[in-house]
N, CA and C atoms as an extended XYZ file, in Angstrom:
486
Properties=species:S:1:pos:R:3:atomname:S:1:resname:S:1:resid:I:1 pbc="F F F"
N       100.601      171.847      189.497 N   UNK     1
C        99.999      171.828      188.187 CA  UNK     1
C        98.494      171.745      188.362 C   UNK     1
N        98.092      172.443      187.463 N   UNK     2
C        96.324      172.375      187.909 CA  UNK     2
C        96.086      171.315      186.797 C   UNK     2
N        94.223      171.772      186.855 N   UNK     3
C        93.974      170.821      185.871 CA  UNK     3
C        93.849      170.905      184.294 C   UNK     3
N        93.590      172.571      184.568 N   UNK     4
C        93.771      173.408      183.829 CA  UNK     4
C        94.519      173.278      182.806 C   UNK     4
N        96.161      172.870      183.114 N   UNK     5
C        97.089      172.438      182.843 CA  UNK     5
C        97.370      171.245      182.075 C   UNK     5
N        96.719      170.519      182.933 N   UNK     6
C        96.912      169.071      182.251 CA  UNK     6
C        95.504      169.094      180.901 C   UNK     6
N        94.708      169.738      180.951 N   UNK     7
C        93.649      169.717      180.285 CA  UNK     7
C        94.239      169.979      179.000 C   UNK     7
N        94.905      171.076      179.073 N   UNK     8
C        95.685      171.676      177.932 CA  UNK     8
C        96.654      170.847      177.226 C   UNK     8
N        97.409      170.072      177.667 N   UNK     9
C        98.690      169.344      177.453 CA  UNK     9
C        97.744      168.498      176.929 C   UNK     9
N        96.491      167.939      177.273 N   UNK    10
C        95.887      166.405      176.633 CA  UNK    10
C        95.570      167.125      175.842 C   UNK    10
N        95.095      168.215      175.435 N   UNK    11
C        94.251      168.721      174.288 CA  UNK    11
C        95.799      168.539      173.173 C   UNK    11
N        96.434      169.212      173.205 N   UNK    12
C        97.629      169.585      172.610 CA  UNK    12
C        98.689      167.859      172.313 C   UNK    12
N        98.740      167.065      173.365 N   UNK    13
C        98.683      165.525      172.956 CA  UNK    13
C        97.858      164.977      171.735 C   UNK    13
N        96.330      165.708      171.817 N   UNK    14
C        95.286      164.474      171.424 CA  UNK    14
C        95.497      165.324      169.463 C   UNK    14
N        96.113      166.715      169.645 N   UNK    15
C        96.076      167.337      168.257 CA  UNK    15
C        97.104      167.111      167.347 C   UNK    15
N        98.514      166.781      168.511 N   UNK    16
C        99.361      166.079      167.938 CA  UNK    16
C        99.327      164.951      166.985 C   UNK    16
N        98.456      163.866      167.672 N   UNK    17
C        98.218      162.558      167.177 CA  UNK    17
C        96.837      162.930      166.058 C   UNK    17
N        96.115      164.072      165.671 N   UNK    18
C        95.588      163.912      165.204 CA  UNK    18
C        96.054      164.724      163.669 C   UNK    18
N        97.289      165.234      163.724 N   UNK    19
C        98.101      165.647      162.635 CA  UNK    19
C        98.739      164.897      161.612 C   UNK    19
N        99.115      164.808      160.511 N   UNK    20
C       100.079      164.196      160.085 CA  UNK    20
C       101.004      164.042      160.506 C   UNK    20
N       101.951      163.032      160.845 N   UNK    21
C       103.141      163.487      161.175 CA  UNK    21
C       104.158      164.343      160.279 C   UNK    21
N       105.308      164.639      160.623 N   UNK    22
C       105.990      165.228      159.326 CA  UNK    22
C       107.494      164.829      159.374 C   UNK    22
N       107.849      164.388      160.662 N   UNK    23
C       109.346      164.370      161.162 CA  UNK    23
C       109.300      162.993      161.946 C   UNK    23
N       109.220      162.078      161.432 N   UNK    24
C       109.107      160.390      161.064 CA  UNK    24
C       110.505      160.068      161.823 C   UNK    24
N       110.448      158.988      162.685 N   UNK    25
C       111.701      158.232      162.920 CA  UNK    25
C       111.757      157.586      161.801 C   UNK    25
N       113.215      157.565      161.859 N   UNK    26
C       113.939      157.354      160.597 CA  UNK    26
C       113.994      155.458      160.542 C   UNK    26
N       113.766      155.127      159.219 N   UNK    27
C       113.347      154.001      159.271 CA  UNK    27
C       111.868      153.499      158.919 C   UNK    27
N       110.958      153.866      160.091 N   UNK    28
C       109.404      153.707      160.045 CA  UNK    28
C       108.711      154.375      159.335 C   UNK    28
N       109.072      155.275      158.080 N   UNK    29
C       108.235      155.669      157.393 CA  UNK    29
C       107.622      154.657      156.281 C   UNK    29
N       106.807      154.084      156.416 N   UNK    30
C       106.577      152.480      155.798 CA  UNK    30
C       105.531      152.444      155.656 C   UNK    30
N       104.890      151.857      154.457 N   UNK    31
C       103.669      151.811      153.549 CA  UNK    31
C       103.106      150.615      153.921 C   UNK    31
N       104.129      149.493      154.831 N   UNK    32
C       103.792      148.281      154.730 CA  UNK    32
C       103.079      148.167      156.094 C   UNK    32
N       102.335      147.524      156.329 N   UNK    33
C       101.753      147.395      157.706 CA  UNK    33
C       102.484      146.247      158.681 C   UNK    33
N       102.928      145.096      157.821 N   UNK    34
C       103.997      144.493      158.408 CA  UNK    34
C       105.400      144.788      158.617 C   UNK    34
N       105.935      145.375      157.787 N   UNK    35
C       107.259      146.156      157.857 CA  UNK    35
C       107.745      147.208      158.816 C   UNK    35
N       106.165      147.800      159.341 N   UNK    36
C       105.984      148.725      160.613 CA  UNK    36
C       106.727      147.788      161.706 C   UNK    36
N       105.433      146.517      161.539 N   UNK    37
C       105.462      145.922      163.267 CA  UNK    37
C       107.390      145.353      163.510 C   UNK    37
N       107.668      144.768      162.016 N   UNK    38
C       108.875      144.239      162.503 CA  UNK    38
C       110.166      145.390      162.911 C   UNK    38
N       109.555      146.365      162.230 N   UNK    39
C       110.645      147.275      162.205 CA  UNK    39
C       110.224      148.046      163.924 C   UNK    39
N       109.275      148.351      164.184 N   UNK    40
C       109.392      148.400      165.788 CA  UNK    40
C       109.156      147.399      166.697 C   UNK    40
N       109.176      146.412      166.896 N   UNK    41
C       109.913      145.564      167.308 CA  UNK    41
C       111.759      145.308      167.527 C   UNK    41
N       112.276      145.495      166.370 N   UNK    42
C       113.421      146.042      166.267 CA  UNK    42
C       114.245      147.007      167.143 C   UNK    42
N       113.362      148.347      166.963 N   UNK    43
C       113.170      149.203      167.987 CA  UNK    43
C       113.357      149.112      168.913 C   UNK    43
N       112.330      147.994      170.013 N   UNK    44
C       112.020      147.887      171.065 CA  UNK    44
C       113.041      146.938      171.881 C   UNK    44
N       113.795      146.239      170.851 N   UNK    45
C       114.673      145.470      171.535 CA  UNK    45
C       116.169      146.179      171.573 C   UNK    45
N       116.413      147.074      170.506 N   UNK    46
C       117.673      147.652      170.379 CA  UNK    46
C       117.356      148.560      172.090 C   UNK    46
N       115.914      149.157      171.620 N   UNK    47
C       116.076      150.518      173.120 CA  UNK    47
C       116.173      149.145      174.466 C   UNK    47
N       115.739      148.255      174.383 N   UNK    48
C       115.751      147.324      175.959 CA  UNK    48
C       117.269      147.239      176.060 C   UNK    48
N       117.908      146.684      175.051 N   UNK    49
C       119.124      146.651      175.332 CA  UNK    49
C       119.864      148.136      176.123 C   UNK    49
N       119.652      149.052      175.501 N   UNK    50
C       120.201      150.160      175.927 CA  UNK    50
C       119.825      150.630      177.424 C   UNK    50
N       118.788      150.001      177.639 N   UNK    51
C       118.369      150.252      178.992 CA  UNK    51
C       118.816      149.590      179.828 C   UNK    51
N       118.744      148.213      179.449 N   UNK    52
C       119.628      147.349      180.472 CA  UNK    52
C       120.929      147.567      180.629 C   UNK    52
N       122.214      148.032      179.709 N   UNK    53
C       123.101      148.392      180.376 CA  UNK    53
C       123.049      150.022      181.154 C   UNK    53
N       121.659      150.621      181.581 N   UNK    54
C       121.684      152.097      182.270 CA  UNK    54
C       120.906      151.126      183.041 C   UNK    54
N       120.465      149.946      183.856 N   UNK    55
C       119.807      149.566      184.775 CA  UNK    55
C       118.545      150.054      184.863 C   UNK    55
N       118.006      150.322      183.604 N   UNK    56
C       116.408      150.648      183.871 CA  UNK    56
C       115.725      148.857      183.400 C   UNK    56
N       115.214      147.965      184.478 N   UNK    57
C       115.075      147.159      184.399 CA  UNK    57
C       113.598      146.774      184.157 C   UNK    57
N       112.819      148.085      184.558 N   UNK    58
C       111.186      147.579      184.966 CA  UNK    58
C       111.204      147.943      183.315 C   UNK    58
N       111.691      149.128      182.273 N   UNK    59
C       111.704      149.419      180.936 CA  UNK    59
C       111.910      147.941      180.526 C   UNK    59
N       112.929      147.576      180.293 N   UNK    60
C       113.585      146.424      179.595 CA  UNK    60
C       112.322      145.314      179.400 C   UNK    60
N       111.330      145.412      180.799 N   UNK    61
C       110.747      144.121      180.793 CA  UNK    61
C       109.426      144.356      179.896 C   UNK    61
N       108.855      145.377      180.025 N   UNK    62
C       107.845      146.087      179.285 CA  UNK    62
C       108.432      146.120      177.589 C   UNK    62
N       109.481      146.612      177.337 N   UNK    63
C       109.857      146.566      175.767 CA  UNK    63
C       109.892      144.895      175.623 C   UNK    63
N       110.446      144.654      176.264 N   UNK    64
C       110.533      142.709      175.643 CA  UNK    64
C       109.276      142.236      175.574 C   UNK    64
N       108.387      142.923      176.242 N   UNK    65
C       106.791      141.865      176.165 CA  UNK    65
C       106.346      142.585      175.126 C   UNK    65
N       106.442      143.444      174.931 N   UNK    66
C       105.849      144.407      173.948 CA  UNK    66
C       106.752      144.090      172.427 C   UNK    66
N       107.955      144.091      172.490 N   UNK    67
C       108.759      143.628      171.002 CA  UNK    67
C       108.130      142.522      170.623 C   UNK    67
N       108.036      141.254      171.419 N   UNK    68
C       107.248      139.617      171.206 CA  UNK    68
C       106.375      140.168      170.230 C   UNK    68
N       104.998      140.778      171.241 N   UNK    69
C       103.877      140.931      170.484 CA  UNK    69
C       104.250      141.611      168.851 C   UNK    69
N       104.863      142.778      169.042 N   UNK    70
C       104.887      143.180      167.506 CA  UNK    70
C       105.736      142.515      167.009 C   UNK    70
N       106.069      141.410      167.247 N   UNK    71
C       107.233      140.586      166.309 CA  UNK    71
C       106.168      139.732      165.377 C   UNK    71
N       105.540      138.650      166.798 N   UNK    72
C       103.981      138.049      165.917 CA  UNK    72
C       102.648      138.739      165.204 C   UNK    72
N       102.920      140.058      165.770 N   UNK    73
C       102.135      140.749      164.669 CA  UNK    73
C       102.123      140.840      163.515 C   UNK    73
N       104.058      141.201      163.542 N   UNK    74
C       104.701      140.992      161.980 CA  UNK    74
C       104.193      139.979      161.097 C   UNK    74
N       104.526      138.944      161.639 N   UNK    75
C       104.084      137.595      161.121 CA  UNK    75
C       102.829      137.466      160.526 C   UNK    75
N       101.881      137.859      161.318 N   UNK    76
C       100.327      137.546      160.743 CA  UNK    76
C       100.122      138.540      160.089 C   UNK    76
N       100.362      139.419      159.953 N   UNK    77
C       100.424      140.503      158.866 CA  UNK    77
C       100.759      140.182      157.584 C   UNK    77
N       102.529      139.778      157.816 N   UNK    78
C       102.836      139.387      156.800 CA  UNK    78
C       102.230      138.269      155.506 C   UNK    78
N       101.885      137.569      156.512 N   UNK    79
C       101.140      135.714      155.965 CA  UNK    79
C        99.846      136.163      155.324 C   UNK    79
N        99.154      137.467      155.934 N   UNK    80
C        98.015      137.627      155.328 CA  UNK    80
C        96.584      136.671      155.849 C   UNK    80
N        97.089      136.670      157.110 N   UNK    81
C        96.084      135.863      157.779 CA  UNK    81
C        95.323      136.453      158.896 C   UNK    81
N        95.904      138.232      159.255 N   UNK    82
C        95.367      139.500      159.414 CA  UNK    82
C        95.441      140.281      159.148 C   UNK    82
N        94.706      141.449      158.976 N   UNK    83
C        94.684      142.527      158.576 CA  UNK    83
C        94.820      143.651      159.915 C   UNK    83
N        95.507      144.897      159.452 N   UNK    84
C        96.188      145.937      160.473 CA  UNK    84
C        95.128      146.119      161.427 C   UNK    84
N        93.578      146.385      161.046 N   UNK    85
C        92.030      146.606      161.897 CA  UNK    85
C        91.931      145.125      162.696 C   UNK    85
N        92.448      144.186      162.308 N   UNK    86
C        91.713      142.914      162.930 CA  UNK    86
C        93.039      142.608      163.619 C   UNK    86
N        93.982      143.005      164.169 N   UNK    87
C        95.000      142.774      164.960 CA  UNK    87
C        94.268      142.449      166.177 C   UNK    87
N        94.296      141.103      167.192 N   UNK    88
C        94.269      140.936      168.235 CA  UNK    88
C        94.126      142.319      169.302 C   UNK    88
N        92.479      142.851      170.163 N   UNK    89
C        93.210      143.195      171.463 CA  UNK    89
C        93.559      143.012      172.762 C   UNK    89
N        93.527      142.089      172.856 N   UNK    90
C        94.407      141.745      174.044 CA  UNK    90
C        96.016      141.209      174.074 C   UNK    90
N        97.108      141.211      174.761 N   UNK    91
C        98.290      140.570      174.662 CA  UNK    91
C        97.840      139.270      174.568 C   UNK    91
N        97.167      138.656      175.363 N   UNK    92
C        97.507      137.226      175.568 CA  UNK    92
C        96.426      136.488      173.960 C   UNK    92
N        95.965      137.665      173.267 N   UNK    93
C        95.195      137.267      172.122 CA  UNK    93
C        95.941      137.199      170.798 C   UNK    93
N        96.955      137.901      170.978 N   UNK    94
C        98.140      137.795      170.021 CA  UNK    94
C        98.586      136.333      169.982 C   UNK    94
N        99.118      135.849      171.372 N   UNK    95
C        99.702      134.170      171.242 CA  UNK    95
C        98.982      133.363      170.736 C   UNK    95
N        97.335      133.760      170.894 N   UNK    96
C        96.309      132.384      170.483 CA  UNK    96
C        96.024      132.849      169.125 C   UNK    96
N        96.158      134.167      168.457 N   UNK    97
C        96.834      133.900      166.970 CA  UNK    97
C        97.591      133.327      166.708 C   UNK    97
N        98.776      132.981      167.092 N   UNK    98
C        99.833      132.863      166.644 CA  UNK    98
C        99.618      131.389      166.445 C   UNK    98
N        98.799      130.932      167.667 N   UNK    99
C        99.189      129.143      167.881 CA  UNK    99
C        98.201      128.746      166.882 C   UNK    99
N        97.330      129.394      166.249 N   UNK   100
C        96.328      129.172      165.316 CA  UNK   100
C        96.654      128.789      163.866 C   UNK   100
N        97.860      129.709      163.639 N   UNK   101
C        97.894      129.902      162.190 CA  UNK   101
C        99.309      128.985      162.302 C   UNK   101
N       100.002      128.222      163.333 N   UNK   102
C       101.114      127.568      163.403 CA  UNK   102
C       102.611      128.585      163.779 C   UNK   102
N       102.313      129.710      163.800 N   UNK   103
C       103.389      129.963      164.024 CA  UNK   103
C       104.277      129.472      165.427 C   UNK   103
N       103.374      129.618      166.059 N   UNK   104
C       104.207      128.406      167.638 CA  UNK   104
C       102.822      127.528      167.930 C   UNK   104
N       103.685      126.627      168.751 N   UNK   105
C       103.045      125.641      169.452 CA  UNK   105
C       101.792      126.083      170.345 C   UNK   105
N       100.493      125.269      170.087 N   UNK   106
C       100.060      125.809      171.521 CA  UNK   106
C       100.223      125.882      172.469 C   UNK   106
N       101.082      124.909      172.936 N   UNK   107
C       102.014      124.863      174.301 CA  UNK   107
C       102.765      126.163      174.684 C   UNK   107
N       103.319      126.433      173.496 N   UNK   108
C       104.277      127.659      173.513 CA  UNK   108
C       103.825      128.405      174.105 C   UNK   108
N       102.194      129.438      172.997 N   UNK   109
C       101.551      130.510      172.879 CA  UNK   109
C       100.918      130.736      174.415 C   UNK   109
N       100.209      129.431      174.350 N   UNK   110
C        99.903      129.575      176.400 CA  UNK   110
C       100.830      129.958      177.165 C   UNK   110
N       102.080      129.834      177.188 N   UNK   111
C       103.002      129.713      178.032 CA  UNK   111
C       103.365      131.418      177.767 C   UNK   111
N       103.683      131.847      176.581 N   UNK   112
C       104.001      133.075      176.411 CA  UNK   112
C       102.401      134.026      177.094 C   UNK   112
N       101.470      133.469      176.845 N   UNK   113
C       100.356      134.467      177.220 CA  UNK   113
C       100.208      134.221      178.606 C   UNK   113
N       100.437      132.989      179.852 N   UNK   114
C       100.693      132.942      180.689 CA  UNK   114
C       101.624      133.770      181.587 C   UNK   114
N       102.617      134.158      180.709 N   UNK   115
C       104.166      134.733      181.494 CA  UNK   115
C       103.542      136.388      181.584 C   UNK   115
N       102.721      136.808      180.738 N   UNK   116
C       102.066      138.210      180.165 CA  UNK   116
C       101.335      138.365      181.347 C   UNK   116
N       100.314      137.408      181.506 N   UNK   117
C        99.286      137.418      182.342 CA  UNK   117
C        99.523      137.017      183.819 C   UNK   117
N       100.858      136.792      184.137 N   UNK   118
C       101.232      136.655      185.539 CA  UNK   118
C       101.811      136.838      185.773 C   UNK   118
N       103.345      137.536      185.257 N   UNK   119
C       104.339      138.032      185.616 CA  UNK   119
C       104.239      139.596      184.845 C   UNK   119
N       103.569      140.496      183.872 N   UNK   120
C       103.961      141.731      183.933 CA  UNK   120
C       103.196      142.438      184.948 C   UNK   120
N       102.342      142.383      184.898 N   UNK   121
C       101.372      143.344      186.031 CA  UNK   121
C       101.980      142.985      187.131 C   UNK   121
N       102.505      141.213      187.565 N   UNK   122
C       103.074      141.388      189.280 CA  UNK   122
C       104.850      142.352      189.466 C   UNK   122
N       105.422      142.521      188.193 N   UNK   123
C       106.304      143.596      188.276 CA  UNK   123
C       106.062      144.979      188.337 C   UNK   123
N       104.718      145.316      187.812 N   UNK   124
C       104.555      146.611      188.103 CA  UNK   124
C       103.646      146.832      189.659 C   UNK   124
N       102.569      145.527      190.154 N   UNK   125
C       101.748      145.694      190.849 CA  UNK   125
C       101.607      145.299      192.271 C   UNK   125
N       102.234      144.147      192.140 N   UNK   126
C       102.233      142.896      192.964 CA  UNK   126
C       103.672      142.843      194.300 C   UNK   126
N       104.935      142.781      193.657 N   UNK   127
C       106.261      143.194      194.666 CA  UNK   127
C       106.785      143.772      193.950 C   UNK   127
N       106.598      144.471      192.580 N   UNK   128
C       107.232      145.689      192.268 CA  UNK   128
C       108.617      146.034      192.050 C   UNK   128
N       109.162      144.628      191.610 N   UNK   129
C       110.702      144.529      191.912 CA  UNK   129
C       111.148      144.045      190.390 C   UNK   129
N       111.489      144.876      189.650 N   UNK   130
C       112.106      144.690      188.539 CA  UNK   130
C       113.426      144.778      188.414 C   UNK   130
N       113.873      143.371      188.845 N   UNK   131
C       115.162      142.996      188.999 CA  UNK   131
C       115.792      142.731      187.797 C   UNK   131
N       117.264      142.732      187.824 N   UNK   132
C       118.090      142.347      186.897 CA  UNK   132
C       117.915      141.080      186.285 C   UNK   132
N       118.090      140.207      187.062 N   UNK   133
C       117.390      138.568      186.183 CA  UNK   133
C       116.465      138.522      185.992 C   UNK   133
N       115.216      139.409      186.012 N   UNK   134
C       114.478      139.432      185.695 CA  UNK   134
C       114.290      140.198      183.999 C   UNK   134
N       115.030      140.870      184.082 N   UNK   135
C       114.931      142.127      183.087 CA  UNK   135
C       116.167      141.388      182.075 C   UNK   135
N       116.713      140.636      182.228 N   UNK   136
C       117.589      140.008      181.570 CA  UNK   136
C       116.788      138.575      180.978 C   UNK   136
N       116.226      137.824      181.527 N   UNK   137
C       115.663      136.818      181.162 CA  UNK   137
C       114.503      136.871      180.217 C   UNK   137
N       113.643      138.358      180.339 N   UNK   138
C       112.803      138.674      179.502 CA  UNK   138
C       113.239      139.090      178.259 C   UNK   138
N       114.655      139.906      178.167 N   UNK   139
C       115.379      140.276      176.821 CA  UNK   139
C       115.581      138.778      176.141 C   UNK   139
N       116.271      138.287      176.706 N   UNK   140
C       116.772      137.063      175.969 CA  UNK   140
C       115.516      136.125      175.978 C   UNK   140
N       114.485      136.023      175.979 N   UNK   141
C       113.194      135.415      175.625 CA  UNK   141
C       112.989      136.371      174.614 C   UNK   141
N       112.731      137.431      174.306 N   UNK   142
C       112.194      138.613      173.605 CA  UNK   142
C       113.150      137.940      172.044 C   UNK   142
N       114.436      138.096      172.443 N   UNK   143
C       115.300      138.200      171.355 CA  UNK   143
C       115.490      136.860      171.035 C   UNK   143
N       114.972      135.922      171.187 N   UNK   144
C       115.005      134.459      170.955 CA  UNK   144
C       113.799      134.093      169.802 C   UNK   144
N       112.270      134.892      170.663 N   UNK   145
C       111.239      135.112      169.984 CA  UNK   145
C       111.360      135.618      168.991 C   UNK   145
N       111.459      136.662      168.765 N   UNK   146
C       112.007      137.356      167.698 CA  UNK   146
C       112.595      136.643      166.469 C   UNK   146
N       113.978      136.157      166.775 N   UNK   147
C       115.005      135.543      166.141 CA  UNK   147
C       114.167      134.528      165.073 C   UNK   147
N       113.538      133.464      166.014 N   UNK   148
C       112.487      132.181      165.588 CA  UNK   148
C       111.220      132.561      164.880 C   UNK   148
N       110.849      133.623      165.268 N   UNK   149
C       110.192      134.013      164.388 CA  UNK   149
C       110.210      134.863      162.803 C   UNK   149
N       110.984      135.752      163.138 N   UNK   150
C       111.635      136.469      162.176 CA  UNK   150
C       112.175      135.390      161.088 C   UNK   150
N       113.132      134.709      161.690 N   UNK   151
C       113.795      133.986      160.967 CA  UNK   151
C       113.364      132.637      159.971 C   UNK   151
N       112.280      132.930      159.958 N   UNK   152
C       111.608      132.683      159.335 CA  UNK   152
C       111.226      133.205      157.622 C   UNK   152
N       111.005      132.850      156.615 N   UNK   153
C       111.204      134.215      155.439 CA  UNK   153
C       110.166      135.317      155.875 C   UNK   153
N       111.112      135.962      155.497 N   UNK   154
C       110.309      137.669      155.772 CA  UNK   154
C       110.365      138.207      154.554 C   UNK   154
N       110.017      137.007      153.113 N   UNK   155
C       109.443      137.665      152.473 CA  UNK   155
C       110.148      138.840      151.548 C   UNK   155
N       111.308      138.997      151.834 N   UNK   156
C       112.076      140.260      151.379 CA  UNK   156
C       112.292      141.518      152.292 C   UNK   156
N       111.299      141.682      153.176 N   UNK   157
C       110.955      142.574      154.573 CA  UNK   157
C       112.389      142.474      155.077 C   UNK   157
N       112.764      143.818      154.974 N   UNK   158
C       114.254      144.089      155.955 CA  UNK   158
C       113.572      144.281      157.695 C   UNK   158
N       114.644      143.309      158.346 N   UNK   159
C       114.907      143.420      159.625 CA  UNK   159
C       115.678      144.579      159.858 C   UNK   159
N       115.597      145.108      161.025 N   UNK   160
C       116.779      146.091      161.235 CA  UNK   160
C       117.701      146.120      162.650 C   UNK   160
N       117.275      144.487      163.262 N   UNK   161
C       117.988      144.368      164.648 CA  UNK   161
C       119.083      143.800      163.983 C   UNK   161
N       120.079      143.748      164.219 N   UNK   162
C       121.513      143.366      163.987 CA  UNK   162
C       122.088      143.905      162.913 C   UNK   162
């Protein structure tokens, strides 16, 4: 492949994203900016699941860190204590929202931005071993998070995991 090639494909990527969409996953066509995050989140844990029983384990661990975050996104969205532009960027800036406005403990939020900040990059970087208990322990943290958080009123906001 030249570069030629790839030049083209980013051009044709970058025009994509700069289109309307027109052919919407079903579900996420949503006006709400919180209703997005919970509803992919949702997403992200239904596809981890599906991955973990096909043994794609290094996936599983990446959707579970990634569902968390848009789960507490949901949240501060929802509460109105951010707005879609002022969303946290960093991962580990999401938790110290979170521990701000009460949604977890600060104990918690450290601990969740800790696990971000020292265990995903050493699965992709470090020994590279995205094991099964590994990829299992992050779902069921993911879907715990989730749960505790979610479960929380949502306001009327349909969930769509279970």
């Amino acid at each position: 492949m030249s570069s030629t090639r790839i030049e083209q494909l980013l051009n044709d990527a970058q025009a994509a994203f700069d289109r309307r969409p027109t052919d919407i996953e079903s579900g996420l066509d949503v006006s709400d900016a919180a209703l997005l995050q919970l509803r992919k989140a949702c997403r992200l844990l239904a596809g981890a699941q599906s991955l973990q029983e096909e043994g794609y384990y290094t996936l599983v661990i990446e959707a579970s860190f990634v569902a968390m975050e848009r789960t507490v996104e949901f949240r501060l969205l929802e509460r109105g204590t951010m707005e879609p532009a002022d969303l946290p960027g960093t991962h580990p800036g999401v938790y110290r929202e979170a521990a701000a406005v009460g949604i977890f403990d600060k104990s918690v939020a450290d601990d969740l931005a800790d696990l971000w900040r020292d265990h995903r990059a050493k699965t992709y970087y470090q020994d590279g071993l995205a094991a099964v208990e590994r990829a299992e322990t992050m779902y069921a943290l993911a879907k715990e998070v989730h749960a505790f958080v979610v479960g929380r009123s949502t306001q009327g906001h349909e969930c769509l995991c279970e």
